[in-house]
mmCIF file of C-alpha atoms in Angstrom:
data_model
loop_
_atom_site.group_PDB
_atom_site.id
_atom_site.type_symbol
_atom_site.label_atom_id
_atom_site.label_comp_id
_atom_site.label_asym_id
_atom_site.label_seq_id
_atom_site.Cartn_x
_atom_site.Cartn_y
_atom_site.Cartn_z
ATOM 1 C CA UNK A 1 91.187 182.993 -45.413
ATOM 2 C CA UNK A 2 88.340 184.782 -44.962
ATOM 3 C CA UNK A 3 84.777 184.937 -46.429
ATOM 4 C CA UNK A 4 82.821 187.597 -46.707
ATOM 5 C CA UNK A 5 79.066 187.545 -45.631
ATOM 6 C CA UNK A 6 76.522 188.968 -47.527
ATOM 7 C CA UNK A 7 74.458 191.365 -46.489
ATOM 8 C CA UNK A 8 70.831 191.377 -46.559
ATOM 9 C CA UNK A 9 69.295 195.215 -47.035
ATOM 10 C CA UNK A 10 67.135 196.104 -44.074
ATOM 11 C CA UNK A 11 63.982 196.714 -46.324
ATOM 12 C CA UNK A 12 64.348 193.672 -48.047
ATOM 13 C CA UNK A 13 62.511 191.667 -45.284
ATOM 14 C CA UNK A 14 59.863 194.381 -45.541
ATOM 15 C CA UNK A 15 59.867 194.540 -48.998
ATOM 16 C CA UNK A 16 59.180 190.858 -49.898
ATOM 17 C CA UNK A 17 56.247 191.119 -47.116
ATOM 18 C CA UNK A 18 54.584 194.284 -48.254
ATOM 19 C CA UNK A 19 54.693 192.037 -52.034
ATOM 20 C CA UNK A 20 53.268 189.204 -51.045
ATOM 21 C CA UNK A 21 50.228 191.252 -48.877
ATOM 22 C CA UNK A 22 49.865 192.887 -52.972
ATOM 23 C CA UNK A 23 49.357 189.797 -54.667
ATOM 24 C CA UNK A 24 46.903 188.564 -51.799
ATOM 25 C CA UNK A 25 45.432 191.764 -52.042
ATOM 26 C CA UNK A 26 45.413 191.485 -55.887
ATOM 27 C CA UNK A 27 43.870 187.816 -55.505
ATOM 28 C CA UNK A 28 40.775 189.375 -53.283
ATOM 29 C CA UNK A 29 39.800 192.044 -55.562
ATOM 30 C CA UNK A 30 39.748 190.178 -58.843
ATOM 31 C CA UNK A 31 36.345 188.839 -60.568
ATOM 32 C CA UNK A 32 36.438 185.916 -59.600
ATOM 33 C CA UNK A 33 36.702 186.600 -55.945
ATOM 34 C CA UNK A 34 34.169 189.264 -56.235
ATOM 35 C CA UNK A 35 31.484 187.340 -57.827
ATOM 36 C CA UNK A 36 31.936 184.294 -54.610
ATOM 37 C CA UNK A 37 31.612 186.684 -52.199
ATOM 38 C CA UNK A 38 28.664 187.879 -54.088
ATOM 39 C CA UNK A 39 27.089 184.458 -54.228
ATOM 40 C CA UNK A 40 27.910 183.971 -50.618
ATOM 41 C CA UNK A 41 26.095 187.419 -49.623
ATOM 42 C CA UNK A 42 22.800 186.113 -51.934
ATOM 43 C CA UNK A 43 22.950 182.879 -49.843
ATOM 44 C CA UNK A 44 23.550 184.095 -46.588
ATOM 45 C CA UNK A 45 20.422 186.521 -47.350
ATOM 46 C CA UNK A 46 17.834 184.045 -48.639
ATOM 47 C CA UNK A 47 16.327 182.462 -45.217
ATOM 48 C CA UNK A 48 16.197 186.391 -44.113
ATOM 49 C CA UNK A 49 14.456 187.673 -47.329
ATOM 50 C CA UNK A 50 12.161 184.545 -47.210
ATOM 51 C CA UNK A 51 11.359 185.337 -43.153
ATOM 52 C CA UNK A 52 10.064 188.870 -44.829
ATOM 53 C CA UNK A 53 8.039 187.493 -47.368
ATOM 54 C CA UNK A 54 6.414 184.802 -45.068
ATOM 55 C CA UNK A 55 5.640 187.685 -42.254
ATOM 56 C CA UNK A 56 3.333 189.181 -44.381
ATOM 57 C CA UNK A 57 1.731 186.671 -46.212
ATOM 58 C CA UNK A 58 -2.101 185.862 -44.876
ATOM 59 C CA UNK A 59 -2.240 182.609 -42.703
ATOM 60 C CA UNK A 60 -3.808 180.354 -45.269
ATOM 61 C CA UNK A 61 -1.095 181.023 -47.187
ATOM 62 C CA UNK A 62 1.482 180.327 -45.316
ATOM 63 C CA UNK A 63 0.645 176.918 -44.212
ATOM 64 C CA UNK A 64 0.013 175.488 -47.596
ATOM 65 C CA UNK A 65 2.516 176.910 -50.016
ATOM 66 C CA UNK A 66 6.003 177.903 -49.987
ATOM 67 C CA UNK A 67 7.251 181.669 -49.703
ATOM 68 C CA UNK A 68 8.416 181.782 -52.920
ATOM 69 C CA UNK A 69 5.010 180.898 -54.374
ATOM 70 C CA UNK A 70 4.718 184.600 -53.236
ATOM 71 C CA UNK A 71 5.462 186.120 -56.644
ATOM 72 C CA UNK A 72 3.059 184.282 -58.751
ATOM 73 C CA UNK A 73 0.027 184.710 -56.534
ATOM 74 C CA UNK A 74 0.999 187.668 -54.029
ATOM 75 C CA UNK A 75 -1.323 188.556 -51.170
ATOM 76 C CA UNK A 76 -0.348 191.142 -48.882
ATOM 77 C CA UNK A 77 -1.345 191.468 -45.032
ATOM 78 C CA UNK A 78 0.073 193.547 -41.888
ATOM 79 C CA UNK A 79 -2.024 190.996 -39.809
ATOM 80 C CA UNK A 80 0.281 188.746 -38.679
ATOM 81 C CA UNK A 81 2.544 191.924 -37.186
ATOM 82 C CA UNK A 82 -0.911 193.371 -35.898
ATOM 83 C CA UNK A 83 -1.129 190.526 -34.133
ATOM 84 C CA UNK A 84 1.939 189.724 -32.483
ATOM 85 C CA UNK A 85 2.746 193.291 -31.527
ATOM 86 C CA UNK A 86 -1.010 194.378 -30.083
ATOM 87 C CA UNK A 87 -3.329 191.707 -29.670
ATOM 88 C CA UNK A 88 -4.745 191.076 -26.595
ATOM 89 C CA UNK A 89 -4.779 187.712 -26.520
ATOM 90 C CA UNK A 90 -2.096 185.939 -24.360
ATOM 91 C CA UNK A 91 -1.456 182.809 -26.627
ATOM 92 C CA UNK A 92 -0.707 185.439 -29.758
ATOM 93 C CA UNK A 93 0.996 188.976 -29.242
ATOM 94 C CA UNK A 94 1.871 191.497 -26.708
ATOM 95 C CA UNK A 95 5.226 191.391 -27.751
ATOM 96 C CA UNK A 96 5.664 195.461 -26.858
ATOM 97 C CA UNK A 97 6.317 194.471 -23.318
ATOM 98 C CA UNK A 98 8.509 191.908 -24.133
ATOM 99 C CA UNK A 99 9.971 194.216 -26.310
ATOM 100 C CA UNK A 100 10.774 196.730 -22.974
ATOM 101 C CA UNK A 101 11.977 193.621 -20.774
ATOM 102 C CA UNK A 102 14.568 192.660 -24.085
ATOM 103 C CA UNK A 103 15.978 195.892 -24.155
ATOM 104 C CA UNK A 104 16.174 196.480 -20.060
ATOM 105 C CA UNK A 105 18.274 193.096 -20.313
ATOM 106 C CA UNK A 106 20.849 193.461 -22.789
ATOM 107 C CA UNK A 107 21.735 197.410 -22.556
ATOM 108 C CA UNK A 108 23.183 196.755 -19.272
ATOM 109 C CA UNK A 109 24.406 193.582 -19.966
ATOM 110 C CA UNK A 110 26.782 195.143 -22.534
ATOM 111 C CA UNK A 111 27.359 197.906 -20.540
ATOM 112 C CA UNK A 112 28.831 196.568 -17.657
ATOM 113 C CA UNK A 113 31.217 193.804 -19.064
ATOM 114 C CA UNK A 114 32.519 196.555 -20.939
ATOM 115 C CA UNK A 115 33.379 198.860 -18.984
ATOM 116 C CA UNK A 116 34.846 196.063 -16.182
ATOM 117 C CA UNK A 117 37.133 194.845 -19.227
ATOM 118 C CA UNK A 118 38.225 197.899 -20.455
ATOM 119 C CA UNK A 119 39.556 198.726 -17.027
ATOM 120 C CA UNK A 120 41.026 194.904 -16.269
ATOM 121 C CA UNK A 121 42.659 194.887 -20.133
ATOM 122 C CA UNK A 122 44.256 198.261 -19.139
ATOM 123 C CA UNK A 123 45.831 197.476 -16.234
ATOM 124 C CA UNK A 124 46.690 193.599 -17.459
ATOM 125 C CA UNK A 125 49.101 195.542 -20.402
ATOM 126 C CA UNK A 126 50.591 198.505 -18.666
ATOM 127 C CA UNK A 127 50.268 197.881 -14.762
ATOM 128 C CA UNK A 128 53.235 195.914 -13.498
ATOM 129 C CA UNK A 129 52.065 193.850 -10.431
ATOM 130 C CA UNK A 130 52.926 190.330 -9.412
ATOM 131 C CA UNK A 131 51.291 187.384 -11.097
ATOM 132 C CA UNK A 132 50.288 189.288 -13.837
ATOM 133 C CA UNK A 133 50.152 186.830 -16.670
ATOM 134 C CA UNK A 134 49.081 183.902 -14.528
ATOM 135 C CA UNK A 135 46.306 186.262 -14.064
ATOM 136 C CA UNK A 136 45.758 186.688 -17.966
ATOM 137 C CA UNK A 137 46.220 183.407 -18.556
ATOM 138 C CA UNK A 138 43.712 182.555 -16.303
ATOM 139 C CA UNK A 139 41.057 184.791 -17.139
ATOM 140 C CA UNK A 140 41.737 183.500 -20.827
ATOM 141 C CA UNK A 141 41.452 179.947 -19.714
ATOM 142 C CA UNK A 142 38.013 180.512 -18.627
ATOM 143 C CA UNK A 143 36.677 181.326 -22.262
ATOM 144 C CA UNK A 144 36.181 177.299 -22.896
ATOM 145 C CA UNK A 145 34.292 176.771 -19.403
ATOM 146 C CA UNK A 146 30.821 176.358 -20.997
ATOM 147 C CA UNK A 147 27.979 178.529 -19.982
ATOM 148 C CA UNK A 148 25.674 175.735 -19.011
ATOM 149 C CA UNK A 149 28.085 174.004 -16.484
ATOM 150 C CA UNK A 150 27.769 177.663 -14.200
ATOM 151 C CA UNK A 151 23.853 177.886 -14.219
ATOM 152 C CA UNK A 152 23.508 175.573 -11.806
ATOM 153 C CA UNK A 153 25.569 176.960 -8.974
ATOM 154 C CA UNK A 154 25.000 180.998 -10.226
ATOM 155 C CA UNK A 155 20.946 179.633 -9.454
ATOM 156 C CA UNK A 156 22.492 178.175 -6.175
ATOM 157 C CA UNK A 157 24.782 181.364 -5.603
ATOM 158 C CA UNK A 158 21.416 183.526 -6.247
ATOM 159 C CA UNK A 159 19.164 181.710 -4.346
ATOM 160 C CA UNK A 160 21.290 180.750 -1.150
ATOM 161 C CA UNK A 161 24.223 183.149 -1.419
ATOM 162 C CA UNK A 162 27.702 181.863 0.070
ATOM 163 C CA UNK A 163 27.999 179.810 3.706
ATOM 164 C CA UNK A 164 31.823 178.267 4.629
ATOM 165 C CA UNK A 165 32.271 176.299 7.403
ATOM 166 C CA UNK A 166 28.206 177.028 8.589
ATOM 167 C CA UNK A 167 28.600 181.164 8.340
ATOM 168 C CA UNK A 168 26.947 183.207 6.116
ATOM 169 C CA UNK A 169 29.557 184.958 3.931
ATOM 170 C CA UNK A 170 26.765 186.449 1.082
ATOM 171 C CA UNK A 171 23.116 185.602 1.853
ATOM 172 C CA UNK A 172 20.412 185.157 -1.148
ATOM 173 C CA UNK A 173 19.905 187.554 -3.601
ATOM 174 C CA UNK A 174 16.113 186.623 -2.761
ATOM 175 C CA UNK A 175 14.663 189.455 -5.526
ATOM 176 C CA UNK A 176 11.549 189.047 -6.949
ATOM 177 C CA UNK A 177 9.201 190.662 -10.352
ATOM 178 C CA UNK A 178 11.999 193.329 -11.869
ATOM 179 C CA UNK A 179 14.523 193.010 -9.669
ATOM 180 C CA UNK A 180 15.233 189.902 -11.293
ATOM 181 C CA UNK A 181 17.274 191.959 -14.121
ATOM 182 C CA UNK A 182 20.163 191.893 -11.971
ATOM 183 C CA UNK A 183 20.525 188.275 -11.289
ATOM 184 C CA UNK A 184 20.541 188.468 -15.614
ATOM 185 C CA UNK A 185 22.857 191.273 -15.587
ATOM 186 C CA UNK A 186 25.090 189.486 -13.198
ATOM 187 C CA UNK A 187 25.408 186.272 -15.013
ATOM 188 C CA UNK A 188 25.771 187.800 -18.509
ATOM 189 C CA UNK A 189 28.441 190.371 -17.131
ATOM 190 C CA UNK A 190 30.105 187.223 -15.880
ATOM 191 C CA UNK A 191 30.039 185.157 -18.840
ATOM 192 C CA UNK A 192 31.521 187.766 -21.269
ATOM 193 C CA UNK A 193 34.267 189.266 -19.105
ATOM 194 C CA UNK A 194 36.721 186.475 -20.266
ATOM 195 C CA UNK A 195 36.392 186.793 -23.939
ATOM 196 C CA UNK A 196 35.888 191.032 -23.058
ATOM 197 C CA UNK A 197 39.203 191.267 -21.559
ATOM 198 C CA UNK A 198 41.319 188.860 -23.831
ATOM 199 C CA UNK A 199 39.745 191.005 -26.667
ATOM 200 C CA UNK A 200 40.834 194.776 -25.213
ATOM 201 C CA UNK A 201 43.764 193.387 -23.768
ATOM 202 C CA UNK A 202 44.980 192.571 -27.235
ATOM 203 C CA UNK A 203 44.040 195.692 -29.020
ATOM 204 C CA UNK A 204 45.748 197.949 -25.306
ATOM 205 C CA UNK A 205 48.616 195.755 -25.482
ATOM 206 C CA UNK A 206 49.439 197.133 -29.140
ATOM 207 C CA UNK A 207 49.313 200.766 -28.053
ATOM 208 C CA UNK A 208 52.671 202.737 -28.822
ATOM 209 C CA UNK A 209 55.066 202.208 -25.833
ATOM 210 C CA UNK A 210 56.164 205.499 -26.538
ATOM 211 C CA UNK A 211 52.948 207.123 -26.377
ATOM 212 C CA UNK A 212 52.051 205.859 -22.851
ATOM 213 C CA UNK A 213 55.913 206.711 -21.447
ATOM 214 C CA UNK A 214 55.171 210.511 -22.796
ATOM 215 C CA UNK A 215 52.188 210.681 -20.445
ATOM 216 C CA UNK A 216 53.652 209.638 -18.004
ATOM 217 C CA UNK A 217 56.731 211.819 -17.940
ATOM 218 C CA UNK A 218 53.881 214.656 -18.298
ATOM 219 C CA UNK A 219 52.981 213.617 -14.809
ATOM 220 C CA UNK A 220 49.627 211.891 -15.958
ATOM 221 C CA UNK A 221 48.585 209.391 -13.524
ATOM 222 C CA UNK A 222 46.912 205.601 -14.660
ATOM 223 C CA UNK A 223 43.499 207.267 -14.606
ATOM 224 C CA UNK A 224 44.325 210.054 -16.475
ATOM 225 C CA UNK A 225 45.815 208.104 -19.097
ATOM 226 C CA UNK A 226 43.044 205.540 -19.316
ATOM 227 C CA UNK A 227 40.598 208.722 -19.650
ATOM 228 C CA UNK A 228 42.103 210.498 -22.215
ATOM 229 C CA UNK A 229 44.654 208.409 -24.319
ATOM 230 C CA UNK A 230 43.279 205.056 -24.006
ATOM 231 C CA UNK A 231 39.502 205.541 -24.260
ATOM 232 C CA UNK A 232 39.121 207.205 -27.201
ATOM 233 C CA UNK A 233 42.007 204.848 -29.209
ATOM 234 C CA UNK A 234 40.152 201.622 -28.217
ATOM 235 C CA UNK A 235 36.657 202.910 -29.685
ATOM 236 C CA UNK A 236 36.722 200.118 -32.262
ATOM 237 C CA UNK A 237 38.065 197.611 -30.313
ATOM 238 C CA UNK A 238 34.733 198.580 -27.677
ATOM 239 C CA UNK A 239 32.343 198.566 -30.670
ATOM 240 C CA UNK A 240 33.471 195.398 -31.865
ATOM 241 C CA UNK A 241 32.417 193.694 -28.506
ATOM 242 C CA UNK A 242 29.525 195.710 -27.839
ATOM 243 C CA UNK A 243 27.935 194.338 -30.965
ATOM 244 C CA UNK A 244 29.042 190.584 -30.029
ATOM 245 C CA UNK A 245 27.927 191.147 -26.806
ATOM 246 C CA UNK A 246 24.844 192.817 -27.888
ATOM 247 C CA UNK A 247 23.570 190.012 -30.578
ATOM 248 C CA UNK A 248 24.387 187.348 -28.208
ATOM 249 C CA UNK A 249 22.580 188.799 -24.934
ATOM 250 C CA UNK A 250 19.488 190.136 -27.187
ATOM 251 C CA UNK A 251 18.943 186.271 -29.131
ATOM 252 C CA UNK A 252 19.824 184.709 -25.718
ATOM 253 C CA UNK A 253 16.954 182.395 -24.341
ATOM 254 C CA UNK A 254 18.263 180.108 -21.695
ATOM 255 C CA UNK A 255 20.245 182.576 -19.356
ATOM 256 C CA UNK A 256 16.957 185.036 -19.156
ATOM 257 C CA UNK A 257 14.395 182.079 -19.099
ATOM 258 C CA UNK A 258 16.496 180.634 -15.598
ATOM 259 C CA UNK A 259 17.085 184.198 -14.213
ATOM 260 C CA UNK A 260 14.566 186.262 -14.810
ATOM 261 C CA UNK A 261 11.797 183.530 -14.899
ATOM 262 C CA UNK A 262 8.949 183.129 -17.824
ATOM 263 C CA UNK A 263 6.403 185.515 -16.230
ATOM 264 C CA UNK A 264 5.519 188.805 -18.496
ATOM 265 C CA UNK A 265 6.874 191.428 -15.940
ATOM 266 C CA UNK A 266 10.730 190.159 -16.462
ATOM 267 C CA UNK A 267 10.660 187.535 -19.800
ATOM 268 C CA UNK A 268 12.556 188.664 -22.944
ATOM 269 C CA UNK A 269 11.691 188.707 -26.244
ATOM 270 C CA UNK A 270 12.883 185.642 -27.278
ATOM 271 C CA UNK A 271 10.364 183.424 -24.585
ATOM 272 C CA UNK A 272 7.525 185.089 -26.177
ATOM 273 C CA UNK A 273 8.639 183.762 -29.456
ATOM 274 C CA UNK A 274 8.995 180.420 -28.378
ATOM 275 C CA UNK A 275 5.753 180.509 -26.808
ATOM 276 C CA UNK A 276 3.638 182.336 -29.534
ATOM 277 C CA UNK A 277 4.328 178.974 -31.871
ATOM 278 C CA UNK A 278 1.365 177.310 -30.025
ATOM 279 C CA UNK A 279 1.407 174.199 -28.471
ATOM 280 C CA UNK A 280 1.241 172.496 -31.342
ATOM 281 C CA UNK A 281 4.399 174.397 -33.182
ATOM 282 C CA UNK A 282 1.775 175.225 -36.253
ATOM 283 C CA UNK A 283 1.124 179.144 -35.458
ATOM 284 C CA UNK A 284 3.984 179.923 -38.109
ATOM 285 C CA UNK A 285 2.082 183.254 -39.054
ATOM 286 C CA UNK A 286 3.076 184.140 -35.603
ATOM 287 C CA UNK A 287 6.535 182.734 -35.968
ATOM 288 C CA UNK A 288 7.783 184.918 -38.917
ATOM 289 C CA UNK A 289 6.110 188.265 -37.992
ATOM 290 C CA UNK A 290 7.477 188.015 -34.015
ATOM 291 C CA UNK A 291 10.822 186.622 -35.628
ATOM 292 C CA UNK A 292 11.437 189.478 -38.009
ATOM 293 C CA UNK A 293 10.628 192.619 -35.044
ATOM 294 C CA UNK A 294 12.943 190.809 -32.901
ATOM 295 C CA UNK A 295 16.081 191.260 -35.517
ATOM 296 C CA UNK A 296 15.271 194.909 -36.111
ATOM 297 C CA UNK A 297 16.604 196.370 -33.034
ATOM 298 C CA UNK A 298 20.241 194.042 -33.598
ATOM 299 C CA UNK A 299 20.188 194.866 -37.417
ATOM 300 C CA UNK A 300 19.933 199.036 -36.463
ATOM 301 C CA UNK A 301 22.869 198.388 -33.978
ATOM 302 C CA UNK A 302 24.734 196.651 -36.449
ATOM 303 C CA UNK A 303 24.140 198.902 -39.335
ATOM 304 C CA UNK A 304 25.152 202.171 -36.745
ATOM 305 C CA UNK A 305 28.683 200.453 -35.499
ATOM 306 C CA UNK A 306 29.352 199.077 -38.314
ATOM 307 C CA UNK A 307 32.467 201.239 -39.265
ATOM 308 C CA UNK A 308 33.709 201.053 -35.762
ATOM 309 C CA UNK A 309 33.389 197.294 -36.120
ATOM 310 C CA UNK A 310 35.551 196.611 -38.707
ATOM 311 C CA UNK A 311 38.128 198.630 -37.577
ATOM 312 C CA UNK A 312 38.198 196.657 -34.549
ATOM 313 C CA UNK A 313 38.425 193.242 -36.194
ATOM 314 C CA UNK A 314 40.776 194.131 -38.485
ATOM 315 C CA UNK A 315 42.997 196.532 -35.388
ATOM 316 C CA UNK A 316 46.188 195.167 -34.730
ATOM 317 C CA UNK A 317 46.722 192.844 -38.183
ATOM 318 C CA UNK A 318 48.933 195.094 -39.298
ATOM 319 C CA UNK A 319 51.406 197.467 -38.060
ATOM 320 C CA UNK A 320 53.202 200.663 -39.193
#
């Protein structure tokens, strides 16, 4: 005797998945969700508004009361940002220049990661070559190496370049004021490729197989295709990583402060800040006024890529 199966419709699968995304869905748009995120936002926003109100609050006040004391006795002052951005005095501001040296380190240290993964992600998804995904694997191993256990020999690698066996394979970078940048350049490019390529690897890998066959029975060549199909698709993804990139380079103290040295002509932003605290720590007039320039420049890049940087978080979670 024999028993029939039942079968299953095709869309039921699809069905029951598309429901339960609704009722999570449903879950994060009721009140109750609405008004945590809201307290979360108010929370997450209270040291920043509080940096604000310090920075331009006189001296006096700042040391003796708290800044929320600020709206039952509020004294207003640009002082403090006078100060730190054009006083001559080299214990207190000239933070323009540092400004210049911030921004001539981390441009190019976003640039170049990103355009060496976007190319290395490409061919890692749709190049066929031997030892491909020992390759991957490899480069995706190397995200938990941590940054401080490579200083030491990138210094060495800078400073005495590469002998084997007694030759000279690479000799010393031996660079000195603002050629320094590229010894910074270099080791940021370095420490982001890893997490650069596993990122646009993922979001490439996703592109429609059917798309990238077309193009290629159109006689377009890897190039070609990388130009014009897989550029412009990846945007997001790109954005996504260029803002990572770009916070983490910009607040970065330790990588600049070994590469590029402490002097004026080649320190960031950041080594000004953590000298303009005094050598006491009490300047904290300084401390919120310097503090509060230095997240401008990240907030504008946020607040510009912000569209493209959602769509690359959220690229590839769902499909169809």
């Amino acid at each position: 005797m024999t028993t029939a199966t039942p079968t299953v419709p095709a869309g039921t699968q699809a069905t029951g998945t598309t429901t339960r995304a609704a009722r999570v869905r449903k879950r994060l748009n009721s009140r109750t969700a609405t008004l945590i995120s809201i307290i979360i936002a108010l929370v997450w926003t209270i040291p920043t508004f509080g940096l604000l109100i310090s920075s331009v609050r006189p001296e006096d006040q700042i040391k003796t009361t708290g800044w929320w004391t600020f709206f039952t006795n509020p004294q207003f002052t640009l002082e403090n940002y006078q100060e730190v951005l054009f006083s001559s005095s080299s214990s207190a501001g000239q933070l323009a220049s540092y400004f210049i040296n911030s921004l001539a380190i981390t441009i190019p240290s976003v640039l170049f990661p990103m355009a060496f993964a976007a190319l290395a992600a490409y061919a890692l998804a749709w190049i066929d070559f031997k030892g491909r995904d020992l390759l991957y694997i490899a480069i995706f191993a190397l995200q938990i190496v941590p940054l401080q256990m490579a200083l030491v020999p990138l210094l060495k690698f800078f400073s005495t370049g590469v002998t084997i066996a007694g030759v000279t394979v690479l000799p010393g970078w031996d660079l000195v004021d603002e050629q320094k940048f590229a010894q910074v350049w270099f080791a940021h490019t370095c420490f982001a490729l890893p997490f650069a390529v596993f990122l646009l690897h993922n979001f490439i890998s996703q592109l429609p197989r059917d798309l990238m066959e077309a193009a290629r029975v159109d006689g377009a060549t890897h190039p070609k295709i990388f130009r014009t199909i897989v550029l412009p698709l990846i945007t997001p993804a790109l954005a996504a990583f260029g803002i990572f990139q770009f916070l983490w380079v910009w607040n970065d103290l330790l990588v600049a402060l070994i590469f590029a040295g402490g002097r004026s002509e080649t320190a960031p932003l950041t080594v000004r800040l953590a000298e303009m605290a005094g050598t006491r720590g009490n300047e904290w007039q300084r401390l919120t006024a310097g503090a509060f320039v230095s997240i401008v420049v990240p907030l504008i890049v946020f607040l510009s890529l912000q569209r493209f940087f959602v769509r690359g978080l959220l690229a590839g979670s769902v499909k169809g």
